[in-house]
Coordinates of C-alpha atoms in Angstrom, one line a residue:
Chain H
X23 CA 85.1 70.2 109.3
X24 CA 86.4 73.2 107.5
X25 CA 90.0 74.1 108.5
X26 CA 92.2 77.2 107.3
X27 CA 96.3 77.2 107.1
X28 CA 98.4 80.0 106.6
X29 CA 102.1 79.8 105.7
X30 CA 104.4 80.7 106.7
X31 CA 103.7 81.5 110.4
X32 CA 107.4 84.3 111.0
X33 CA 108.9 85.8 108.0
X34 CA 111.8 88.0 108.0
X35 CA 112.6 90.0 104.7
X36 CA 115.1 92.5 103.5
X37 CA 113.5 96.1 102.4
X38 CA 113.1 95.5 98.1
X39 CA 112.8 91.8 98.5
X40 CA 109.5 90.2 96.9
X41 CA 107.1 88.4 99.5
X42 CA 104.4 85.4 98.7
X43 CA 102.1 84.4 101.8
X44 CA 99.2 81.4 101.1
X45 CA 96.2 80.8 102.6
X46 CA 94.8 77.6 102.0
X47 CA 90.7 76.5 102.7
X48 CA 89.7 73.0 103.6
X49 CA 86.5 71.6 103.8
X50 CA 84.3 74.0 101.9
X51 CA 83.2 74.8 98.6
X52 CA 83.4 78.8 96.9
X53 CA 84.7 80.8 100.2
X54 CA 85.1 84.1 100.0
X55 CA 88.3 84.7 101.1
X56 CA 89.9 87.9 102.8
X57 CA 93.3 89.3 103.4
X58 CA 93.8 91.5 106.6
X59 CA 97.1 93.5 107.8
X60 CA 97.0 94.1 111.2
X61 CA 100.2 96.5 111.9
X62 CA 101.4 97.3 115.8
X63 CA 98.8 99.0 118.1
X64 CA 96.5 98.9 114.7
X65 CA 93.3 97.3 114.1
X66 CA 92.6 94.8 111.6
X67 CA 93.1 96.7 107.8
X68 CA 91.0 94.6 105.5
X69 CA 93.5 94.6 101.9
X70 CA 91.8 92.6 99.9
X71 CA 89.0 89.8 99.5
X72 CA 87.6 88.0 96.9
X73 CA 84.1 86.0 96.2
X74 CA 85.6 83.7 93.4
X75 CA 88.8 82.1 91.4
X76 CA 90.6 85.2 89.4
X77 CA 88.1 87.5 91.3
X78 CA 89.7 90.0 93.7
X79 CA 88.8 93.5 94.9
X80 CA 91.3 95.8 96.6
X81 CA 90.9 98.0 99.3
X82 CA 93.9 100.1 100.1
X83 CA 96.5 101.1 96.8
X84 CA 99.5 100.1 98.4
X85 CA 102.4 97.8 96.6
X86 CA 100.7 95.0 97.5
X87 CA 98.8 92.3 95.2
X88 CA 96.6 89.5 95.9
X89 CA 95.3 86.4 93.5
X90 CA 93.3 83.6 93.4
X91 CA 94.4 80.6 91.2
X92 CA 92.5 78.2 92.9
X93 CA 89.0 77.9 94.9
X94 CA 90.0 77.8 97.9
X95 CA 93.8 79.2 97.6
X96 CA 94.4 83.1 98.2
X97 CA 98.0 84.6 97.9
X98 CA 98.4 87.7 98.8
X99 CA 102.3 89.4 97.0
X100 CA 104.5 92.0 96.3
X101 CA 107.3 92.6 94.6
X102 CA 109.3 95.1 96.6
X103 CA 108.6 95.0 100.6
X104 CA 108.5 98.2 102.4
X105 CA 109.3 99.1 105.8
X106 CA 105.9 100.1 106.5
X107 CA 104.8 96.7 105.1
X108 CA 105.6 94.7 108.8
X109 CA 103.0 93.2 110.5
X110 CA 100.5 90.6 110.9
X111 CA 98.6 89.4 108.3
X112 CA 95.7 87.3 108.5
X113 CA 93.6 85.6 106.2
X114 CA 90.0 84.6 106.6
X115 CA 87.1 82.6 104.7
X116 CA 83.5 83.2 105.7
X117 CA 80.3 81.2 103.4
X118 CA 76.9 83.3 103.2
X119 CA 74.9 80.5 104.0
X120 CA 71.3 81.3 105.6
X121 CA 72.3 83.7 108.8
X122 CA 75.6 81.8 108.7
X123 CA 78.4 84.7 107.6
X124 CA 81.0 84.9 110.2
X125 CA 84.4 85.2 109.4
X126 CA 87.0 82.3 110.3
X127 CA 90.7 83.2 110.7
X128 CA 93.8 81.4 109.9
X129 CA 96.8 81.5 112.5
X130 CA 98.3 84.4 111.1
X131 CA 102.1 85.4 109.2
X132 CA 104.4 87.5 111.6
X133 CA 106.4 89.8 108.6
X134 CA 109.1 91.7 109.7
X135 CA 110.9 94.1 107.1
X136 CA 113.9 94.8 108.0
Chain A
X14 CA 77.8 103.2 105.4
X15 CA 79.0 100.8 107.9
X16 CA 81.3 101.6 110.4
X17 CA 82.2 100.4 114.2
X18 CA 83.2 102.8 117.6
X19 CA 84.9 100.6 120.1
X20 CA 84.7 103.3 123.1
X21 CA 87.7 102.0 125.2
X22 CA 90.6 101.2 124.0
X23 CA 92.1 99.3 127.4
X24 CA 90.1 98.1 130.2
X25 CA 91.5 96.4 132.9
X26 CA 89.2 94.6 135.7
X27 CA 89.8 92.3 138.4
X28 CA 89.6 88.6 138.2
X29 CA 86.0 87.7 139.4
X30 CA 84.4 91.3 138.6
X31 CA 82.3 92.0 135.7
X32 CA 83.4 92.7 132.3
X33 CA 81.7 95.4 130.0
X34 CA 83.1 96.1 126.6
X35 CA 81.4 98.8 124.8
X36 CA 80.4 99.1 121.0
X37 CA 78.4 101.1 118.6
X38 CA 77.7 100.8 115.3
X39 CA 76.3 102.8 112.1
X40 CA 74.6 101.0 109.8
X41 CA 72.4 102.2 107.0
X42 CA 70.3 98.6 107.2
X43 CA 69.8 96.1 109.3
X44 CA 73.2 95.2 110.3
X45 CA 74.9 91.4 111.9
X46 CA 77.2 91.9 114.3
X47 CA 80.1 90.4 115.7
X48 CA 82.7 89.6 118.6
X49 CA 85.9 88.2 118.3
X50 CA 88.9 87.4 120.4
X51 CA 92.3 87.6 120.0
X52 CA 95.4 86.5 121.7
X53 CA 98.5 87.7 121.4
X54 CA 100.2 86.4 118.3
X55 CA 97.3 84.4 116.9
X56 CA 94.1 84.5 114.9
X57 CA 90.7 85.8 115.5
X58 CA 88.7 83.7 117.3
X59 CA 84.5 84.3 116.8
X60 CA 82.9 84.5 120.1
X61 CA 79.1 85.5 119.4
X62 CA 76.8 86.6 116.8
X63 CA 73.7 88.6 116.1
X64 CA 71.9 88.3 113.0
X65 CA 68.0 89.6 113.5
X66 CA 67.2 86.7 116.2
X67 CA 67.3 87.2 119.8
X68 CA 68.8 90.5 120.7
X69 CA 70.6 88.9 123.6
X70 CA 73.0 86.6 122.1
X71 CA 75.3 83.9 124.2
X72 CA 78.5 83.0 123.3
X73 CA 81.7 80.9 124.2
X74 CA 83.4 81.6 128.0
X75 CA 80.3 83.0 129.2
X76 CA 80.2 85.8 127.1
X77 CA 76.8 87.6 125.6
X78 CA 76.3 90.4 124.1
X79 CA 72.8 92.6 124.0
X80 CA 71.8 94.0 120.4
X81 CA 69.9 97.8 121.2
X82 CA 69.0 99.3 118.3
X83 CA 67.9 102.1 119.4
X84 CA 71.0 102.9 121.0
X85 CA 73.0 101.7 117.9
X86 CA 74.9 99.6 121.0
X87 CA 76.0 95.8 120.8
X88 CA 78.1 95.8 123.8
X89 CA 80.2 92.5 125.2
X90 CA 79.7 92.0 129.0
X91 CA 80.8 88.4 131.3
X92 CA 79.4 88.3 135.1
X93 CA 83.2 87.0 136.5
X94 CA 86.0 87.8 134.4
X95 CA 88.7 85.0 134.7
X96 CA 92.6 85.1 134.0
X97 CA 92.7 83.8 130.7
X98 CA 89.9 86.3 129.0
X99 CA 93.1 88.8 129.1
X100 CA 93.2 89.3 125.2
X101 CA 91.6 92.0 122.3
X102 CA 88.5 92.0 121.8
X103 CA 87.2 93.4 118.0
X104 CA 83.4 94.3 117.6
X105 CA 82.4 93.9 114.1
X106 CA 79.6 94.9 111.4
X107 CA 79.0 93.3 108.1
X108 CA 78.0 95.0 105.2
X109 CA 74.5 94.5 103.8
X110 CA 76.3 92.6 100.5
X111 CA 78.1 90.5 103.0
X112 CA 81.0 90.9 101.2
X113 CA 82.6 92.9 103.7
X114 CA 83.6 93.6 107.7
X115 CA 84.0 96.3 109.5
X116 CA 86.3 95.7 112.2
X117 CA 86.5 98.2 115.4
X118 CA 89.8 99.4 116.6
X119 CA 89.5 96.9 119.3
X120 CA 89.9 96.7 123.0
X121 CA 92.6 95.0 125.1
X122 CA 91.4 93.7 128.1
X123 CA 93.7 93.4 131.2
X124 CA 92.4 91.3 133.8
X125 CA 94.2 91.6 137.2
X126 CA 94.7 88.8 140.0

């Protein structure tokens, strides 16, 4: 069975301080992989996603950067944090298979910027 | 373009009455559709699907979901709502290159004892 993992799950960081988060895909082949920032009282902001290794499209300019060195790894960066960069961030992995294309969700990073 | 409307952001029921969670949709094709659940502090969690089958569609906790294309509609309903369905719920459209999701604002549901 396919299983996703994010890491960490809390992160506390100084304003100017650099940030790495990883996502991590098990048990499937060529995901495509998303990034999602959900801030307080917000919706889920889709940042980036990405439908193969060194292949990423952004959505929202911000000082935040996302790669993919690996199939099914997906690191979403940056190398000055913002206040405004706090919240949760989420990273999913769906596979357009048939009617198959739902989204699965890892647990989540809690960022606080302090 | 594809885009969501979550009409209520807060709804808040009584355990053992009905549940109706609204949603409309644009779409400039024919679109798949989504629920999801989320409590506080974790992931997204899929509850049902439609995808051009059966325009009533089941899904986990005794949740379904009737696809209306002519009213643009896909809303979430349960016949009893219980305790632990207190969480936010996110309608959501995919993009015809199903490379992308539209999320709704989402809607917290408060269920009372």
């Amino acid at each position: 069975s396919q299983t996703i993992h994010q890491w960490p799950a809390t992160l506390v960081q100084p304003v100017g301080s650099p940030l790495s988060l990883e996502c991590t895909v098990e048990g499937t082949s060529n995901p495509n992989l998303y990034w999602y920032r959900q801030a307080a009282g917000r919706g889920l902001q889709l940042l980036f996603y990405s439908v193969g290794i060194g292949q990423i499209s952004s959505e929202v300019p911000q000082n935040l950067s996302a790669s993919r060195p690996q199939d099914r790894q997906f690191i979403l960066s940056s190398k000055k944090l913002l206040l405004s960069d706090s919240g949760f961030y989420l990273c999913a992995w769906s596979v357009p298979q048939g009617s198959s294309y739902e989204q699965y969700f890892g647990p989540g990073t809690r960022l606080t910027v302090t | 373009a594809q885009s969501v409307t979550q009409l209520d952001s807060h709804v808040s029921v009584s355990e053992g009455t009905p549940v109706l969670l609204r949603c409309n949709y644009s779409s400039s094709y024919s679109p798949s559709l989504f629920w999801y659940v989320q409590h506080p502090n974790k992931g997204l969690q899929l509850l049902l699907k439609y995808t051009s089958a059966a325009t009533l569609v089941k899904g986990i906790n005794g949740f379904e979901a009737e696809f209306k294309k002519s009213e643009t509609s896909f809303h979430l309903t349960k016949p009893s709502a219980h305790m632990s369905d207190a969480a936010e719920y996110f309608c959501v459209v995919i993009e015809y290159n199903f490379n992308k999701f539209y999320f709704g604002s989402g809607t917290k549901l408060n269920v009372k004892p």
